[in-house]
XYZ file of C-alpha atoms in Angstrom:
315
model
C -44.182 -15.425 213.055
C -46.487 -18.563 213.620
C -45.317 -20.631 216.416
C -46.463 -24.041 215.793
C -46.219 -26.859 218.991
C -48.670 -29.152 220.387
C -51.386 -27.661 222.359
C -52.601 -30.182 225.450
C -55.922 -29.416 226.553
C -54.535 -29.933 230.127
C -51.184 -28.159 229.155
C -47.770 -29.699 228.496
C -45.150 -27.765 229.866
C -42.221 -29.187 226.984
C -44.861 -27.461 224.184
C -45.750 -24.770 226.496
C -42.237 -23.302 226.802
C -42.906 -22.333 223.089
C -44.677 -18.965 223.626
C -42.874 -18.878 226.534
C -39.671 -18.782 225.272
C -39.454 -17.641 221.846
C -40.568 -13.987 222.368
C -37.969 -13.979 225.027
C -35.323 -14.912 222.626
C -36.572 -12.988 219.633
C -37.515 -9.229 219.286
C -41.031 -8.298 218.673
C -40.404 -6.640 215.356
C -38.834 -9.912 214.176
C -41.692 -11.639 215.211
C -44.090 -9.620 213.550
C -42.815 -9.125 210.778
C -42.410 -12.480 210.081
C -46.134 -13.264 210.158
C -47.398 -16.126 208.607
C -44.392 -18.123 208.755
C -44.821 -21.245 210.522
C -42.041 -21.661 213.068
C -41.196 -25.191 214.469
C -39.181 -24.988 217.556
C -39.349 -27.535 220.575
C -41.316 -30.509 220.420
C -41.290 -33.665 218.506
C -43.036 -32.257 215.888
C -41.059 -33.333 212.775
C -43.283 -35.641 210.850
C -46.298 -35.020 208.252
C -47.058 -31.757 209.342
C -43.849 -30.343 208.351
C -43.080 -32.588 205.598
C -46.459 -33.058 204.156
C -48.719 -30.116 204.345
C -48.430 -26.738 202.585
C -46.505 -23.797 204.047
C -47.770 -20.817 201.464
C -45.651 -18.328 203.555
C -42.561 -21.078 204.570
C -41.430 -22.625 207.454
C -38.414 -22.569 209.431
C -37.301 -25.163 211.787
C -35.549 -23.909 215.018
C -34.302 -27.642 216.961
C -37.089 -29.733 216.233
C -37.286 -33.128 217.007
C -38.508 -36.214 215.101
C -40.489 -38.905 216.049
C -39.055 -41.585 214.417
C -37.400 -42.703 211.390
C -39.922 -41.623 208.018
C -39.831 -42.976 204.068
C -38.208 -40.672 201.842
C -39.597 -37.796 201.142
C -38.077 -35.028 198.950
C -36.555 -31.821 200.418
C -39.053 -29.034 200.029
C -37.833 -25.256 199.187
C -40.496 -23.492 201.609
C -38.923 -25.865 204.070
C -35.866 -24.103 206.114
C -33.924 -26.626 208.683
C -31.942 -24.041 210.751
C -30.973 -26.909 213.050
C -32.580 -30.111 214.883
C -32.594 -32.048 218.155
C -29.969 -34.422 217.918
C -28.377 -36.958 215.804
C -30.895 -39.488 215.403
C -33.426 -36.651 214.248
C -30.688 -35.807 211.851
C -29.685 -39.334 210.903
C -33.449 -39.319 209.911
C -33.418 -36.321 208.004
C -30.516 -37.689 206.446
C -32.036 -40.850 205.056
C -35.311 -39.175 203.944
C -33.026 -37.301 201.138
C -32.732 -34.445 203.260
C -28.410 -34.606 203.351
C -26.562 -33.302 206.509
C -28.533 -31.277 208.669
C -27.243 -29.796 212.114
C -28.489 -30.785 215.471
C -27.554 -29.190 218.289
C -29.705 -30.314 221.435
C -33.435 -29.074 222.598
C -34.119 -25.566 222.685
C -35.654 -25.855 226.270
C -32.074 -25.635 227.328
C -31.824 -21.986 226.840
C -34.903 -21.726 229.776
C -32.439 -20.955 232.504
C -31.105 -17.920 230.537
C -34.108 -16.413 230.175
C -35.016 -16.773 233.929
C -33.503 -14.992 237.243
C -30.936 -18.009 237.911
C -27.859 -18.718 235.984
C -27.401 -21.595 233.850
C -24.836 -23.416 235.239
C -25.747 -22.418 239.139
C -27.168 -24.898 241.084
C -30.829 -25.122 241.884
C -30.143 -26.037 245.360
C -28.081 -22.949 246.079
C -30.578 -20.421 245.391
C -32.197 -18.572 248.339
C -35.271 -16.348 248.574
C -33.464 -13.073 248.259
C -32.848 -14.154 244.271
C -35.731 -16.321 243.336
C -39.483 -15.710 244.176
C -40.704 -18.787 245.535
C -43.889 -20.493 247.467
C -42.937 -20.659 251.114
C -43.640 -24.174 250.906
C -40.989 -25.004 248.057
C -38.615 -22.991 249.635
C -36.146 -26.394 251.016
C -34.852 -28.643 249.135
C -37.297 -31.357 247.818
C -37.314 -34.339 245.855
C -39.700 -34.295 243.021
C -41.230 -36.755 241.045
C -42.673 -35.343 237.457
C -44.985 -37.832 235.683
C -45.932 -38.289 232.067
C -48.706 -35.538 231.350
C -50.654 -39.099 230.248
C -50.363 -40.413 233.806
C -53.394 -40.912 236.283
C -53.498 -38.443 238.865
C -54.304 -41.108 241.139
C -51.495 -43.081 240.080
C -49.080 -39.760 240.654
C -50.267 -39.717 243.995
C -49.888 -42.926 244.946
C -46.402 -43.239 243.602
C -45.544 -39.972 245.921
C -47.260 -41.176 249.037
C -45.019 -44.305 249.009
C -42.030 -42.978 247.691
C -41.793 -39.678 249.972
C -41.486 -37.750 246.489
C -43.355 -34.864 245.757
C -45.557 -34.402 242.929
C -44.363 -31.505 239.785
C -47.040 -32.027 237.313
C -45.720 -31.384 233.578
C -49.286 -29.671 232.919
C -48.555 -26.768 235.494
C -48.127 -23.399 234.452
C -44.865 -22.205 233.161
C -43.640 -19.870 235.617
C -45.346 -22.214 238.080
C -43.377 -25.320 236.921
C -40.067 -23.559 237.052
C -40.333 -22.190 240.341
C -41.141 -24.990 242.046
C -37.762 -27.217 239.602
C -35.478 -24.711 240.986
C -36.273 -25.929 244.464
C -35.140 -29.560 243.625
C -32.414 -31.103 244.788
C -33.063 -34.147 242.521
C -35.746 -35.043 239.926
C -37.422 -38.393 239.035
C -38.784 -38.009 235.801
C -41.159 -39.733 233.678
C -41.703 -36.958 231.325
C -38.737 -36.151 228.628
C -38.727 -32.129 229.295
C -38.681 -33.079 233.157
C -35.214 -34.226 232.830
C -34.323 -31.589 229.969
C -35.254 -28.484 232.281
C -33.786 -30.192 235.342
C -30.386 -30.968 233.503
C -30.580 -27.429 232.235
C -30.926 -26.065 235.742
C -28.357 -28.596 237.177
C -30.391 -30.030 239.057
C -29.580 -34.321 238.966
C -32.325 -36.500 237.146
C -33.176 -39.779 236.762
C -35.559 -41.167 234.272
C -38.091 -43.767 234.856
C -41.629 -44.802 232.265
C -45.077 -45.759 233.911
C -47.469 -44.821 231.018
C -45.113 -42.824 228.427
C -44.100 -46.182 226.478
C -47.748 -47.116 226.014
C -48.675 -43.876 224.928
C -46.139 -43.215 222.634
C -44.113 -46.581 221.784
C -40.796 -46.587 219.698
C -41.075 -43.161 219.917
C -40.477 -42.821 223.278
C -36.953 -44.278 223.617
C -36.222 -42.280 220.383
C -36.722 -38.826 222.201
C -34.993 -39.184 225.143
C -31.627 -40.686 222.911
C -31.845 -38.208 220.341
C -31.572 -35.523 223.160
C -29.404 -37.482 225.505
C -27.003 -38.342 222.984
C -26.944 -34.555 221.842
C -25.708 -33.077 225.242
C -23.231 -36.449 225.669
C -25.194 -38.131 227.725
C -24.863 -41.896 227.081
C -28.075 -43.526 226.415
C -28.871 -46.199 228.873
C -32.224 -48.433 230.086
C -34.689 -46.786 231.297
C -36.500 -47.893 234.629
C -39.945 -48.791 233.580
C -43.104 -50.507 234.495
C -42.834 -52.917 231.503
C -39.707 -55.022 229.916
C -38.430 -53.482 226.876
C -40.137 -53.990 223.652
C -42.766 -55.379 225.391
C -45.289 -53.550 223.874
C -44.339 -53.837 220.053
C -44.922 -57.433 220.392
C -48.311 -57.562 222.392
C -51.713 -57.643 219.975
C -53.276 -54.071 220.766
C -56.564 -55.736 222.434
C -54.024 -56.184 225.380
C -53.151 -52.743 225.568
C -55.412 -51.794 228.241
C -54.459 -54.859 230.340
C -50.935 -54.052 230.123
C -51.527 -50.054 230.656
C -53.590 -51.402 234.137
C -50.335 -53.113 234.958
C -47.774 -50.792 234.015
C -50.041 -48.061 236.823
C -50.201 -50.970 238.855
C -46.151 -51.392 239.321
C -45.835 -47.560 239.077
C -44.580 -47.095 242.866
C -42.716 -50.247 243.024
C -40.770 -48.629 239.561
C -40.062 -45.315 241.016
C -38.779 -46.994 244.381
C -36.425 -48.866 242.021
C -35.195 -46.164 240.457
C -34.793 -44.614 244.305
C -32.341 -47.572 245.228
C -30.222 -47.705 242.307
C -29.360 -44.015 243.156
C -27.750 -43.395 239.576
C -28.662 -39.690 239.128
C -27.636 -37.837 235.483
C -26.526 -34.470 234.330
C -24.728 -33.339 231.205
C -21.607 -31.402 231.876
C -21.530 -27.654 232.312
C -19.334 -26.904 229.370
C -21.574 -29.412 226.971
C -24.910 -27.626 227.964
C -22.858 -24.063 227.284
C -22.001 -25.013 224.308
C -25.688 -25.841 222.872
C -26.992 -22.685 224.325
C -24.339 -20.511 222.776
C -24.647 -22.288 219.531
C -28.901 -21.775 219.653
C -28.108 -18.314 220.488
C -25.710 -18.012 217.695
C -28.225 -19.585 215.549
C -30.964 -17.001 216.656
C -29.376 -13.932 216.075
C -28.659 -15.200 212.726
C -31.992 -16.256 211.518
C -32.899 -12.223 212.978
C -30.321 -11.148 210.834
C -30.933 -12.782 207.931
C -33.389 -15.323 207.872
C -37.017 -13.915 207.355
C -37.037 -10.109 208.739
C -37.376 -8.086 205.646
C -34.686 -5.784 207.678
C -31.973 -6.699 210.247
C -32.875 -7.497 213.701
C -31.575 -9.323 216.572
C -31.731 -11.992 218.628
C -32.397 -10.920 222.924
C -28.654 -11.959 225.069
C -29.999 -13.326 228.216
């Protein structure tokens, strides 16, 4: 199986979870015997890379999400969509002419099942005896998880001004998880910071510094898609710039907007902390999503691309 995901030169946990997670979910024999078939799992990769490029050995979509609505495209027999990230991705595919597509949630919600911590256990209750943690992170922390494109000097200033501890989304996956599990609460600009915090039952609050400038409307689409998948009502994200301003400002002014956004970063995160509105999906919603994704994994391994029956690994 060729696991397809966006590879940032600096690393990005949300994408780098793909080679970390899927070999833990699927037996090696299945991944090897499905060699050549493309697998689109975690990430907003449902775009021209899936719908407009040839897949000589076929492609399987297993929880990936759209980046936003696209124009009509004929359904392709070489693309097997098992499920997508959320209801907005499903609706966008339906509008493209792909019919009714099941949605569950972002597959990153499986991550706690393949670590040493229960998915419905608060990270605040983990002791050094039950989890390997760096000595400097064994007390509960309040973390700030920036978007991968937010400059390091801005992150340093935010943490200095607010007292939060930085957790770069560009960290190694295992290092990121180990630090996240020590957290009491998380302010996150990175969507997978929220997804993983929620999966580990750590209250989180979103913010937006540079992600809106980098992604435009895609940022809001992705967040709403995932939040709705777990029954979380989409709410406005506290940001450095007014909502919709990026779409209204001529492109030549984007550089100035980015400078303004970074100047307001500390004030924005401080406003999130003052509001004291933390989010967490229901335990039952998370467990249902995890169970449904694992059921799809078993079904794919049994009847999908393997030449003989295989199984997905239960945690």
